[in-house]
Coordinates of C-alpha atoms and ligand atoms in Angstrom, one line a residue:
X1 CA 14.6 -9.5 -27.5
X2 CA 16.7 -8.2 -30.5
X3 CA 19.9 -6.2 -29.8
X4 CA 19.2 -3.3 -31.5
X5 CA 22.3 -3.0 -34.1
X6 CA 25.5 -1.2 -32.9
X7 CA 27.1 2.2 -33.8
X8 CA 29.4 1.8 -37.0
X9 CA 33.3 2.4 -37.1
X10 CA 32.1 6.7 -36.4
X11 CA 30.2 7.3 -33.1
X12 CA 27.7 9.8 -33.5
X13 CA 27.9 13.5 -32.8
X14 CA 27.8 13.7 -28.7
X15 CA 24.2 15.3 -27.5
X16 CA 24.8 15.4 -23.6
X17 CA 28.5 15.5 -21.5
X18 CA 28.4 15.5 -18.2
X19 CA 32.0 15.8 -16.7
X20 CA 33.0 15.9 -12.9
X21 CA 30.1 16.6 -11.0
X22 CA 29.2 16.4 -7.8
X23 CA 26.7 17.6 -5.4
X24 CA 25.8 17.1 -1.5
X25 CA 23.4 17.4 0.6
X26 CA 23.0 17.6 4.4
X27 CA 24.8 14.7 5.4
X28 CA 25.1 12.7 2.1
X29 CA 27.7 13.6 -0.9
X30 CA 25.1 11.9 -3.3
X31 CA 27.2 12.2 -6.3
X32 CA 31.3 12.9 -6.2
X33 CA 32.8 13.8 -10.0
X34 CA 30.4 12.2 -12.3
X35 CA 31.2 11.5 -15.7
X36 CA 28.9 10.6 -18.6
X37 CA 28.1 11.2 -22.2
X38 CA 25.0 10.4 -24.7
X39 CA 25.3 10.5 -28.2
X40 CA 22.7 10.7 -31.1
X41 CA 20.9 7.7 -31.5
X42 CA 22.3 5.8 -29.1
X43 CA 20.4 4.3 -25.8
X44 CA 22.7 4.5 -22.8
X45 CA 22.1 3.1 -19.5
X46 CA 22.7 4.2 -16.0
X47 CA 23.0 1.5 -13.3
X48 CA 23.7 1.3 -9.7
X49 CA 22.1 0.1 -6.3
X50 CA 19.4 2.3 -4.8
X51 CA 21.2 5.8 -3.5
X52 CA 24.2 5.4 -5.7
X53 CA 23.4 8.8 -7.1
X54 CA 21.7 8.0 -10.7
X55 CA 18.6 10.0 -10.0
X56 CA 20.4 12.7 -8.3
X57 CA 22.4 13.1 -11.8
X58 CA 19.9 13.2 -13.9
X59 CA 18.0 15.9 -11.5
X60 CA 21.3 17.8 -12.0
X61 CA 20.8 17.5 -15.7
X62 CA 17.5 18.6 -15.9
X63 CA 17.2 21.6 -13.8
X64 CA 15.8 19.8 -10.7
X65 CA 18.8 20.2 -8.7
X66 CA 22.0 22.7 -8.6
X67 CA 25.3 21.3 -8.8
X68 CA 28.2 21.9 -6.8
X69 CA 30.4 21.2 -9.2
X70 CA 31.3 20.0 -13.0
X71 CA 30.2 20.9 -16.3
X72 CA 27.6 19.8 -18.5
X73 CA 27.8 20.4 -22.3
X74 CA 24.5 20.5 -24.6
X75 CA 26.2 19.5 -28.2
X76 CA 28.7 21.2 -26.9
X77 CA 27.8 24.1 -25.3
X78 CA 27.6 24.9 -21.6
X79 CA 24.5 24.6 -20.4
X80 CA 23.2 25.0 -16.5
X81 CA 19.4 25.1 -16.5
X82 CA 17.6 26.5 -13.5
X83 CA 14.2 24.7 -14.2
X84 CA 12.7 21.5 -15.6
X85 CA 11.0 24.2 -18.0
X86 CA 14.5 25.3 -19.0
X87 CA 15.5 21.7 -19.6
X88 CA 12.4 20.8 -21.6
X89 CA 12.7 24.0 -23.3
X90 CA 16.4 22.7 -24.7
X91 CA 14.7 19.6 -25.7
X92 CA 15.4 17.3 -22.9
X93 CA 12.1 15.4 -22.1
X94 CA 12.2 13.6 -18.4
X95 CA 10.5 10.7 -17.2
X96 CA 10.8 11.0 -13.5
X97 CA 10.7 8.2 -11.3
X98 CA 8.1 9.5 -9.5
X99 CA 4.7 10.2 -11.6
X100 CA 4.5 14.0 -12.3
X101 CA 1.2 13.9 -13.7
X102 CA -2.0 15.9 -12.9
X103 CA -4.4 13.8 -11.4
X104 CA -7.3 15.7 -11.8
X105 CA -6.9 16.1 -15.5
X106 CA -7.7 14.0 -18.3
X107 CA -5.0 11.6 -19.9
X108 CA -5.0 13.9 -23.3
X109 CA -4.8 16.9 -21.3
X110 CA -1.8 15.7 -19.2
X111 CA -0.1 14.1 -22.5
X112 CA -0.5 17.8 -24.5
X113 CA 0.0 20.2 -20.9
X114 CA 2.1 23.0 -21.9
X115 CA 1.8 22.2 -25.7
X116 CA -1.6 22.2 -26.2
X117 CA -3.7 22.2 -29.6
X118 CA -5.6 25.5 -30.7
X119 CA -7.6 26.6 -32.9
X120 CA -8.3 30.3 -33.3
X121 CA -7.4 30.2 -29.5
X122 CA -9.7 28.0 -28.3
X123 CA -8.5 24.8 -27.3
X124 CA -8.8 21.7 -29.5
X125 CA -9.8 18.6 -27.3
X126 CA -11.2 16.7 -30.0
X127 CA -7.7 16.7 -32.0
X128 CA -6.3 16.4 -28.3
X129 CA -7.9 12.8 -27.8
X130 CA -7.1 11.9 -30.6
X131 CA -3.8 12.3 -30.7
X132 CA -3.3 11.0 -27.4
X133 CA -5.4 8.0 -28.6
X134 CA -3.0 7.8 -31.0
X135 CA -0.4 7.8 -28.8
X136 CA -1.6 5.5 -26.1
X137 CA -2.1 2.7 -28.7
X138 CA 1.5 3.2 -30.3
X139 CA 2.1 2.1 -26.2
X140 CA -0.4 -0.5 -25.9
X141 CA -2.6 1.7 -23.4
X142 CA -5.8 0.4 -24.1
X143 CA -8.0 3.4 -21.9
X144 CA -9.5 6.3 -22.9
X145 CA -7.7 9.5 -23.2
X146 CA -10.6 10.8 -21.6
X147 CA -10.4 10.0 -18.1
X148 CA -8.8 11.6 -15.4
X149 CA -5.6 10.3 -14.5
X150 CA -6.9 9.7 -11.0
X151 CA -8.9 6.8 -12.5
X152 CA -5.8 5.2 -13.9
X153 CA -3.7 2.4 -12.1
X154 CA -0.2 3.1 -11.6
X155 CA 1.5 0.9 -15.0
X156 CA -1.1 3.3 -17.1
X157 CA -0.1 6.4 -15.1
X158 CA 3.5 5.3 -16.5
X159 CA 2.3 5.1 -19.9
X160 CA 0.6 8.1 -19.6
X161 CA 4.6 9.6 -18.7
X162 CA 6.0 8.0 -21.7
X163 CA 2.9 9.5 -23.9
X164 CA 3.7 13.2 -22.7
X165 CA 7.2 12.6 -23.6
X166 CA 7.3 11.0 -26.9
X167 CA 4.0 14.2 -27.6
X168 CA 7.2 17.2 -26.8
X169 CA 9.2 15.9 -29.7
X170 CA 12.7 15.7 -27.4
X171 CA 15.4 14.8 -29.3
X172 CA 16.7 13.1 -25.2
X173 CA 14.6 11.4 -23.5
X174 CA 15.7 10.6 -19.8
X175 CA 13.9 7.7 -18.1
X176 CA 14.6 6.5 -14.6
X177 CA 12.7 2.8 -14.0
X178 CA 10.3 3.3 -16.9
X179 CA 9.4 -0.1 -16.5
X180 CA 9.3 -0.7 -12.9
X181 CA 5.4 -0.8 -13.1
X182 CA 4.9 -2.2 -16.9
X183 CA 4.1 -5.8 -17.4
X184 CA 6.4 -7.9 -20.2
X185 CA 3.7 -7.3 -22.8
X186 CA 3.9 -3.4 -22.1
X187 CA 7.9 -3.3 -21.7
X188 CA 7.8 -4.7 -25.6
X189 CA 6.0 -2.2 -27.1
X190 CA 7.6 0.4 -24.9
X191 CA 11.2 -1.1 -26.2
X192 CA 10.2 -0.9 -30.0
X193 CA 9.1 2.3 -29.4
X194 CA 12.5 3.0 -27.7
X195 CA 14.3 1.8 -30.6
X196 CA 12.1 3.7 -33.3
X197 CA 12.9 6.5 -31.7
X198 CA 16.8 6.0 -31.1
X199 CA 16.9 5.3 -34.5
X200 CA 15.4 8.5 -35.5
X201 CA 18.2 10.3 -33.8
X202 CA 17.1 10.2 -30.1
X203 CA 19.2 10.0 -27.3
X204 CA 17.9 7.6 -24.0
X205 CA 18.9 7.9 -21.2
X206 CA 18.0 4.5 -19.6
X207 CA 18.1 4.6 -15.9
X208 CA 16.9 0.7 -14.9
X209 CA 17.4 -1.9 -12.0
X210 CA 15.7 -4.5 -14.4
X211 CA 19.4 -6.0 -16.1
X212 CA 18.1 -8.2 -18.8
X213 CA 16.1 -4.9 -19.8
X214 CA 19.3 -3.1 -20.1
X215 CA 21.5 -5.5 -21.4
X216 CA 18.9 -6.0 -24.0
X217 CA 18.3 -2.2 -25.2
X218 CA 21.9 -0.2 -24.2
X219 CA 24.6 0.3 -26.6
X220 CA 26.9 1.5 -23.5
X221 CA 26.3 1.0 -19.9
X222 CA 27.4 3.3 -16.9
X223 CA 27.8 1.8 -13.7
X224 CA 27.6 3.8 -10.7
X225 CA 28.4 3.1 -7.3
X226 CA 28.6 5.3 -4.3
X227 CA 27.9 8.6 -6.3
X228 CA 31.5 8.0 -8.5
X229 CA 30.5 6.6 -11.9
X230 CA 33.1 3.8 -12.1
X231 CA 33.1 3.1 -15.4
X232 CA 31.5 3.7 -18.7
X233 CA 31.5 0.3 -21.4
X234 CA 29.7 -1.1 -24.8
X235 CA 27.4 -3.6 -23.4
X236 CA 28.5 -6.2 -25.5
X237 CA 31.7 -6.0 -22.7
X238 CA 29.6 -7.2 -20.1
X239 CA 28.0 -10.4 -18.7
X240 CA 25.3 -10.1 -16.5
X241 CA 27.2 -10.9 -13.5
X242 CA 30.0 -9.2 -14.2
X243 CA 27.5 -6.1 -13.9
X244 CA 26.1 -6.9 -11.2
X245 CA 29.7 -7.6 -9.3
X246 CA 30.4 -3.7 -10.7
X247 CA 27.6 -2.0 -9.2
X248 CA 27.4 -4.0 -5.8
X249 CA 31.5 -3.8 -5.5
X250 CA 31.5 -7.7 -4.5
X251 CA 31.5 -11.1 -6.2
X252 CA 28.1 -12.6 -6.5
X253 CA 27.1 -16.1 -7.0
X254 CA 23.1 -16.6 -7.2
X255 CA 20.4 -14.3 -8.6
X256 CA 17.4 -15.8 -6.7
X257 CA 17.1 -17.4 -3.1
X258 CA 14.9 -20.4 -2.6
X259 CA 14.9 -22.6 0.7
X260 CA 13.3 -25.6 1.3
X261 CA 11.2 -25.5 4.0
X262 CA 8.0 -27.7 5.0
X263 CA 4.6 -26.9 3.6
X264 CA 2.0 -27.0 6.4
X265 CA -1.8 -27.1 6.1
X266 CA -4.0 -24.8 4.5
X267 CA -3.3 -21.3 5.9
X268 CA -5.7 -19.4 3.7
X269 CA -8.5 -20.1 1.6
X270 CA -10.1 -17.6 -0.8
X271 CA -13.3 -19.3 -2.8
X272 CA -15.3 -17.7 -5.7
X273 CA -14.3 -14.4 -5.1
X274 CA -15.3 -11.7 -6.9
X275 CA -15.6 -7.8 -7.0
X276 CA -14.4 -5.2 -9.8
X277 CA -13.6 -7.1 -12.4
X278 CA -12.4 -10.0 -10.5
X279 CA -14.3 -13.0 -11.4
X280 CA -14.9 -16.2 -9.6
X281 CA -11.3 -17.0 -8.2
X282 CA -10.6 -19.3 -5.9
X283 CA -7.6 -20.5 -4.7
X284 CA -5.5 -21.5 -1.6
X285 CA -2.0 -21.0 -0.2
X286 CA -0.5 -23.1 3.0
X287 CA 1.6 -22.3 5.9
X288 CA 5.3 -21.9 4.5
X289 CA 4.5 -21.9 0.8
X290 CA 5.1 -18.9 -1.9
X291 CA 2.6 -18.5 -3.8
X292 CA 2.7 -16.5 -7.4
X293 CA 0.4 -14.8 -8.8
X294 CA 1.6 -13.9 -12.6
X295 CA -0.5 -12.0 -15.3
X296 CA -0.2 -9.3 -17.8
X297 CA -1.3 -5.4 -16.2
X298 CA -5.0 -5.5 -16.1
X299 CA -5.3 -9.2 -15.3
X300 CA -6.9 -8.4 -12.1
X301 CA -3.8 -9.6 -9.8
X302 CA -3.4 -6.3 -7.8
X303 CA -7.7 -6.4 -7.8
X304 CA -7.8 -10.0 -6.3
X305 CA -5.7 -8.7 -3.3
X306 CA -7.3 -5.6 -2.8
X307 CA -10.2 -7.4 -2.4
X308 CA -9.0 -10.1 0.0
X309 CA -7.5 -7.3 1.9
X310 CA -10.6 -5.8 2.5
X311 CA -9.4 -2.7 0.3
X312 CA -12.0 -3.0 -1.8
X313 CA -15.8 -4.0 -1.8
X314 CA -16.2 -7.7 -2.3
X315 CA -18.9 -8.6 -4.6
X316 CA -19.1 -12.4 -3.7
X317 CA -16.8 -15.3 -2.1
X318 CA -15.6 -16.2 1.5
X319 CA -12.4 -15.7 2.8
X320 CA -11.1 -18.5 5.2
X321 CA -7.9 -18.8 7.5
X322 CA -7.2 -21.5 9.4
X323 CA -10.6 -23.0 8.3
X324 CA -12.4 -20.1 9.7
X325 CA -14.5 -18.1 7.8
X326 CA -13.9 -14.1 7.9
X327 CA -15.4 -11.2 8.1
X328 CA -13.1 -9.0 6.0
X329 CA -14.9 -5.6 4.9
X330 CA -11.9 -2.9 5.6
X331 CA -8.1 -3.5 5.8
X332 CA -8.6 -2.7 9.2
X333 CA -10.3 -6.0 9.7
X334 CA -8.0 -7.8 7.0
X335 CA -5.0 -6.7 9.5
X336 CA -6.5 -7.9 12.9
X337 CA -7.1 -11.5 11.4
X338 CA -3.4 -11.4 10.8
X339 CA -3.4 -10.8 6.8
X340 CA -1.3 -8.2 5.2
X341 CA -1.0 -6.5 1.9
X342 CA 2.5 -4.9 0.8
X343 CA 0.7 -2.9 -2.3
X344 CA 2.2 -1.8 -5.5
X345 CA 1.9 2.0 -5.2
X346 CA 3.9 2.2 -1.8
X347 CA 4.3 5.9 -2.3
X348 CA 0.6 6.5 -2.5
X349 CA -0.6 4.1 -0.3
X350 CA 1.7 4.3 2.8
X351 CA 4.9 6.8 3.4
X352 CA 4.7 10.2 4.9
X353 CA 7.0 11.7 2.7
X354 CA 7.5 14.6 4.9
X355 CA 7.7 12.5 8.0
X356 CA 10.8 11.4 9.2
X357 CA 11.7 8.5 8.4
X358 CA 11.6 6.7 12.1
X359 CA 8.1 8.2 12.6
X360 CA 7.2 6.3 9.0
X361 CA 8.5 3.3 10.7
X362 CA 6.9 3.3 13.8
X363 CA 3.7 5.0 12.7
X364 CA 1.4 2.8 15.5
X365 CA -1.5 2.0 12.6
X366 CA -1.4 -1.6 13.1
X367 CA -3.2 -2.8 16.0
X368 CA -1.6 -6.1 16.3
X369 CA 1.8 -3.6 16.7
X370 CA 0.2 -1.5 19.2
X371 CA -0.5 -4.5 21.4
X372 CA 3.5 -5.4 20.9
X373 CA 3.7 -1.9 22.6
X374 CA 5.9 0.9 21.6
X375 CA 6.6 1.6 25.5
X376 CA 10.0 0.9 25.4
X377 CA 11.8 3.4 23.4
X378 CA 15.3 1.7 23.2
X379 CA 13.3 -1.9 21.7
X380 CA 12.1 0.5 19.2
X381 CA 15.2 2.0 17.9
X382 CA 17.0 -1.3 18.4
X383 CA 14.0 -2.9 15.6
X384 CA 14.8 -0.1 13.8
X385 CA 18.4 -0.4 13.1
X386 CA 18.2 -4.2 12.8
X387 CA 15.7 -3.1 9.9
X388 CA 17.6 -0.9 8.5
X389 CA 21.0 -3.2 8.4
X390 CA 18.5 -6.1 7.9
X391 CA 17.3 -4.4 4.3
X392 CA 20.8 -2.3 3.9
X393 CA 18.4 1.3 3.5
X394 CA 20.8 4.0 2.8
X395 CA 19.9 6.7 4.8
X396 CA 21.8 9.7 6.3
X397 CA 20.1 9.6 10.0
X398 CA 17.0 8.4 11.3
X399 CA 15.5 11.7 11.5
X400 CA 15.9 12.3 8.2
X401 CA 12.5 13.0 5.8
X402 CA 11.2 10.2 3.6
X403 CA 11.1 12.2 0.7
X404 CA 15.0 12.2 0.7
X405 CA 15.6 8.6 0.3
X406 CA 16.3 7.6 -3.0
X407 CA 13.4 5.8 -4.7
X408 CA 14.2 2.4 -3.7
X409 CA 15.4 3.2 -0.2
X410 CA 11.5 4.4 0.1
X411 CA 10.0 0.9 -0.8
X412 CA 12.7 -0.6 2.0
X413 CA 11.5 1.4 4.5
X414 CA 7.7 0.8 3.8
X415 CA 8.3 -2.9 3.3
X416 CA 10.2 -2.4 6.4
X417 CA 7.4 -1.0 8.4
X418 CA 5.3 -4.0 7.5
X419 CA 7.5 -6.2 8.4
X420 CA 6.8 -5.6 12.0
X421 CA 3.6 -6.9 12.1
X422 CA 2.1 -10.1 13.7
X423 CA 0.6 -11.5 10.4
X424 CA -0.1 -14.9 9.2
X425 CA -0.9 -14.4 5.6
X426 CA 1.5 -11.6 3.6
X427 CA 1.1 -10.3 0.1
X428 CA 3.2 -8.7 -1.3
X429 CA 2.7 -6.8 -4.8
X430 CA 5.5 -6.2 -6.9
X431 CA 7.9 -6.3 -4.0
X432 CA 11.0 -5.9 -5.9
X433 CA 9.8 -3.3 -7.9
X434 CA 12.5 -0.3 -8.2
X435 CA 15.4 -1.7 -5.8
X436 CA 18.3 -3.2 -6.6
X437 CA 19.6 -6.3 -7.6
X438 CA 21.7 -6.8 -4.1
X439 CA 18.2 -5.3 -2.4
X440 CA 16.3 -7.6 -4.4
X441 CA 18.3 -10.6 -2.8
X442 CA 17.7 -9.5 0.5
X443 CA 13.8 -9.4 0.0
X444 CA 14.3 -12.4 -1.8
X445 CA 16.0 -14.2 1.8
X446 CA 13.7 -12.1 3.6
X447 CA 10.4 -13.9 1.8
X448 CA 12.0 -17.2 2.5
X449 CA 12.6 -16.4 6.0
X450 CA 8.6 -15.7 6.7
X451 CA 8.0 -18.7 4.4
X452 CA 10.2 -20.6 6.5
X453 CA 8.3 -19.1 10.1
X454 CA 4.9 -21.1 8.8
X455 CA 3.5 -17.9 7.2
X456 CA 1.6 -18.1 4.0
X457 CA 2.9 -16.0 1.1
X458 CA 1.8 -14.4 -2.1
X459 CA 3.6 -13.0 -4.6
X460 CA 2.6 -10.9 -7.4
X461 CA 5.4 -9.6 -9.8
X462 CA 5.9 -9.0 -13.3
X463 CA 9.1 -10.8 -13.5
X464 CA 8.5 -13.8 -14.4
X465 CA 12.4 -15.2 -13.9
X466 CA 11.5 -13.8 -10.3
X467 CA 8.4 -15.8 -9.6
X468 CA 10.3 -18.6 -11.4
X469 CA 13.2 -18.1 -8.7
X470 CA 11.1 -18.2 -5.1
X471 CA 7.8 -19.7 -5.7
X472 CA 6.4 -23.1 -4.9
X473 CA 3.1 -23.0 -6.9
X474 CA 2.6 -19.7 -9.5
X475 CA -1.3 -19.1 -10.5
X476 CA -1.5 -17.6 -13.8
X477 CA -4.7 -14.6 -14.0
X478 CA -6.1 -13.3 -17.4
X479 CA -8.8 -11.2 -17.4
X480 CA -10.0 -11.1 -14.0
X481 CA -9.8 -14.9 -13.7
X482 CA -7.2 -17.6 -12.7
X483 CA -6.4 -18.8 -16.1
X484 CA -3.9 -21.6 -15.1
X485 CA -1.7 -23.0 -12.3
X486 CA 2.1 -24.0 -12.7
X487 CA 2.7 -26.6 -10.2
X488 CA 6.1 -28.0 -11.7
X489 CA 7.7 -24.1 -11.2
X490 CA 11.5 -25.8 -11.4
X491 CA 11.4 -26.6 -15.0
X492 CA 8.5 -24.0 -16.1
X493 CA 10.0 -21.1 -18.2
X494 CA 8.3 -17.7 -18.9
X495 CA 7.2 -18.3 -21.7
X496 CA 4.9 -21.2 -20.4
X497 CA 3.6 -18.3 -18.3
X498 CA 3.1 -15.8 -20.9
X499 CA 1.1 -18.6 -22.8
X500 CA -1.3 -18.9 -20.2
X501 CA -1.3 -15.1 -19.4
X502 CA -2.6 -13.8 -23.1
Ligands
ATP601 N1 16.5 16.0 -1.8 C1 17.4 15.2 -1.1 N2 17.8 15.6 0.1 C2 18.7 14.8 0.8 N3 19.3 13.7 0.4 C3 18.9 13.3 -0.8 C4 18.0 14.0 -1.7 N4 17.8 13.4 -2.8 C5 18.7 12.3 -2.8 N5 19.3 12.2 -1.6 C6 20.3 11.2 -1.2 O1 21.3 11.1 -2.2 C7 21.7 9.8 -2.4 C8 21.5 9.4 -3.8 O2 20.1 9.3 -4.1 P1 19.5 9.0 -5.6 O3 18.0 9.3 -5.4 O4 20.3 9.8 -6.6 O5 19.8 7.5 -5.7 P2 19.4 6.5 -7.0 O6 20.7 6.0 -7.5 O7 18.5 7.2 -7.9 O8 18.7 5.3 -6.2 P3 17.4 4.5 -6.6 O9 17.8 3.3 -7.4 O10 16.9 3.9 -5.2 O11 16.4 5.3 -7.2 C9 20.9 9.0 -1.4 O12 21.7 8.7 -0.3 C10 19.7 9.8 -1.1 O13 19.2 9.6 0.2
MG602 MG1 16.5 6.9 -8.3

């Protein structure tokens, strides 16, 4: 990736400054006397575990949340909007990091809500398509404006986000994990986008837990750690670890964990599978081994473990464990034969969000769990702590509602949840998606410790350097089918992958 080139000897006229703020809620002073500033042009990134505040700040700034205290300036003038409205009306377009989009409506109609195209009052669609057409391509979103959102999977709904921005004509764009669902092929095209647009004057903010992605695009960097913002530097001050060191608040030696531990027999066996647009993949991982599973968005790698999880209809193929062939035709089934899926869209697919979270962790849905018994209240809560310390969720009390964890806290708990249960095959999909580099570790420890108690794992992520990192074996899918195998993954690089992948 290019750096994009850096301010000259004048920085540019300020657009946003945000200056002491701070705002609590029950139990949690989320952010204490923030500081931070975005000028014209210039893409500035906002970094920090999950819970240090950065989406919290941002709400502040665009009329999500109240403050309690501090000052924000809109090129220079005091601003305090009430609404999101108010913000968007000022020019401030937000990418949330959850999706805000209507799921009943079309793509175009989503993209233009609010601004749509008339014509002698009646409303446009045919212009609207096309635009949004338009638009989707400029992103490399190869569907059809036409669809319902509801059809989409969850990297298109981002790029549906990004559309509907870029369509308001912002001139500052505010983007927490943009990328946490977009595959390297789709985070390029989004980042020269990024850049066309800075250079036209924009201001991004770039909220990320992906660091080469920041290091890559920021001209400045703040780091935030326990709500304070601790500092504010050009990126070109900082190495990568020395980032990291700043937003965890210790010294950090290793990126990736990797133990070596025995690989057993053949634990599962999937042959000629089939289903959606899944085609004829077969493949096998053993007791104790990490498998990969890499592939541009679309390549069918969420697909293929839908289907072995029994999520969705399987076409053709057999599914063995332990040599025996099973009967998989619900997850129900998938998780009494002791195989679990840890899917992408954890929001959608699993928490409560106005559950508390102990009730999220101890919903009894798993039968295998059930049988474990949830009679003894005290081994419950005792799970639950070691869970919590285990994964290091930030949380406020255990009766707290899911919907106030910060993003990444969320996926912790889910993964969490899972975690409990008596399986023998785990998938996990995009695990690391959204938490943080200290939280990524931990799942990264946490993978080698079920590796390490004969379970068989798969993988699927979009970050290559990850799969790279903790795998044994990575598969390669393109278009539904395996496309290649990396056996040798200690001296493969990504861009061996990315060959096989396009
Ligand atoms: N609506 C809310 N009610 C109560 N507490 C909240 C609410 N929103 C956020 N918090 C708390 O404020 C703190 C900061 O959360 P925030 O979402 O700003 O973190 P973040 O830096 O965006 O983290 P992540 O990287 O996980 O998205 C967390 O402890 C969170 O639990
Ligand atoms: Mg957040």
């Amino acid at each position: 990736m290019n750096l994009p080139s850096k301010a000259k000897s004048d920085p540019k006229p300020c657009l946003v400054e945000i200056e002491g703020i701070s705002k609590s809620f029950p139990g949690v002073h989320a952010v204490r006397a923030a500081n931070y500033g975005l000028r014209e042009g210039e893409i500035h990134a906002l970094v920090g575990e999950n819970g240090a505040g950065k989406s919290t700040l941002i709400k502040i700034l665009t009329g999500v949340h109240r403050r309690d205290r501090g000052e924000i300036r809109l090129r220079g003038r005091p601003v305090s909007f009430r609404t999101p409205l108010e913000a968007q009306q000022a020019g401030i377009a937000t990418i949330y990091q959850e999706f805000t989009l209507v799921p009943f409506l079309s793509v175009a109609a989503n993209i233009f809500l609010g601004h749509e195209f008339t014509e002698r009052g009646l409303l446009n669609h045919r212009r609207e398509r096309r635009e949004a057409a338009a638009l989707l391509d400029r992103l490399g979103g190869n569907f059809d404006p036409a669809v319902t959102v509801s059809e989409l999977t969850v990297a298109q709904q981002q790029i549906v986000e990004i559309a509907r921005a870029i369509a308001r004509h912002s001139n500052i764009l505010v983007m927490d994990e943009p990328t946490a669902a977009l595959a390297p092929r789709e985070v390029f095209n989004l980042f020269d986008l990024l850049r066309e647009l800075a250079g036209q004057g924009m201001g991004i903010i770039f909220i990320s837990h992906r660091l080469d992605e920041v290091l890559a695009m920021a001209q400045r960097i703040t780091v935030m750690r326990d709500g304070v913002t601790i500092a504010t530097r050009p990126t070109a001050d900082y190495t990568r670890l020395e980032l990291i060191e700043q937003m965890v608040g210790r010294s950090i030696e290793q990126e990736y964990f990797k133990d070596k531990v025995p690989i057993g027999k053949t634990c599962l066996e999937v042959m000629n599978l089939g289903g959606g647009m899944v085609r004829d993949v077969s493949f096998s991982v053993r007791c104790g081994e990490i498998l990969g599973l890499a592939g541009l968005m679309g390549a069918g790698r969420t697909e293929a473990a839908r289907l072995i999880f029994g999520a969705d209809p399987r076409k053709s193929g057999a599914i063995l464990l332990n040599g025996h062939q099973l009967d998989i035709s619900s997850p129900h089934d998938a998780i009494e034969r002791g195989i679990c899926l840890l899917p992408e869209d954890r929001k959608a697919q699993g928490l409560i969000l106005s559950a508390s979270i102990k009730d999220n962790f101890a919903l009894p849905n798993l039968k295998s769990w059930s049988r474990l018994g949830w009679i003894y209240q005290r081994r419950e809560k005792e799970r639950f702590s070691d869970r919590v310390n285990g994964l290091n969720i930030r949380l406020a009390s255990q009766d707290q509602r899911a919907e106030e964890l910060s993003g990444g806290n969320q996926q912790k708990l889910l993964i969490a949840r899972w975690l409990e249960a008596n399986t023998e095959v785990i998938i996990f999909d995009e695990p690391t998606r959204g938490i943080d580099v200290g939280a990524k570790y931990e799942m990264y420890l946490l993978i080698g410790r079920l590796a390490a108690q004969g379970k068989a794992i798969i993988v699927i992520s979009s970050e290559l350097p990850e799969l790279l990192g903790i795998c044994d074996r990575i598969l390669v899918m393109r278009r539904g089918r395996i496309a290649g195998e990396i056996i040798d993954v200690g001296s493969a690089t990504p861009e061996a992958i990315m060959t096989l992948a396009v």
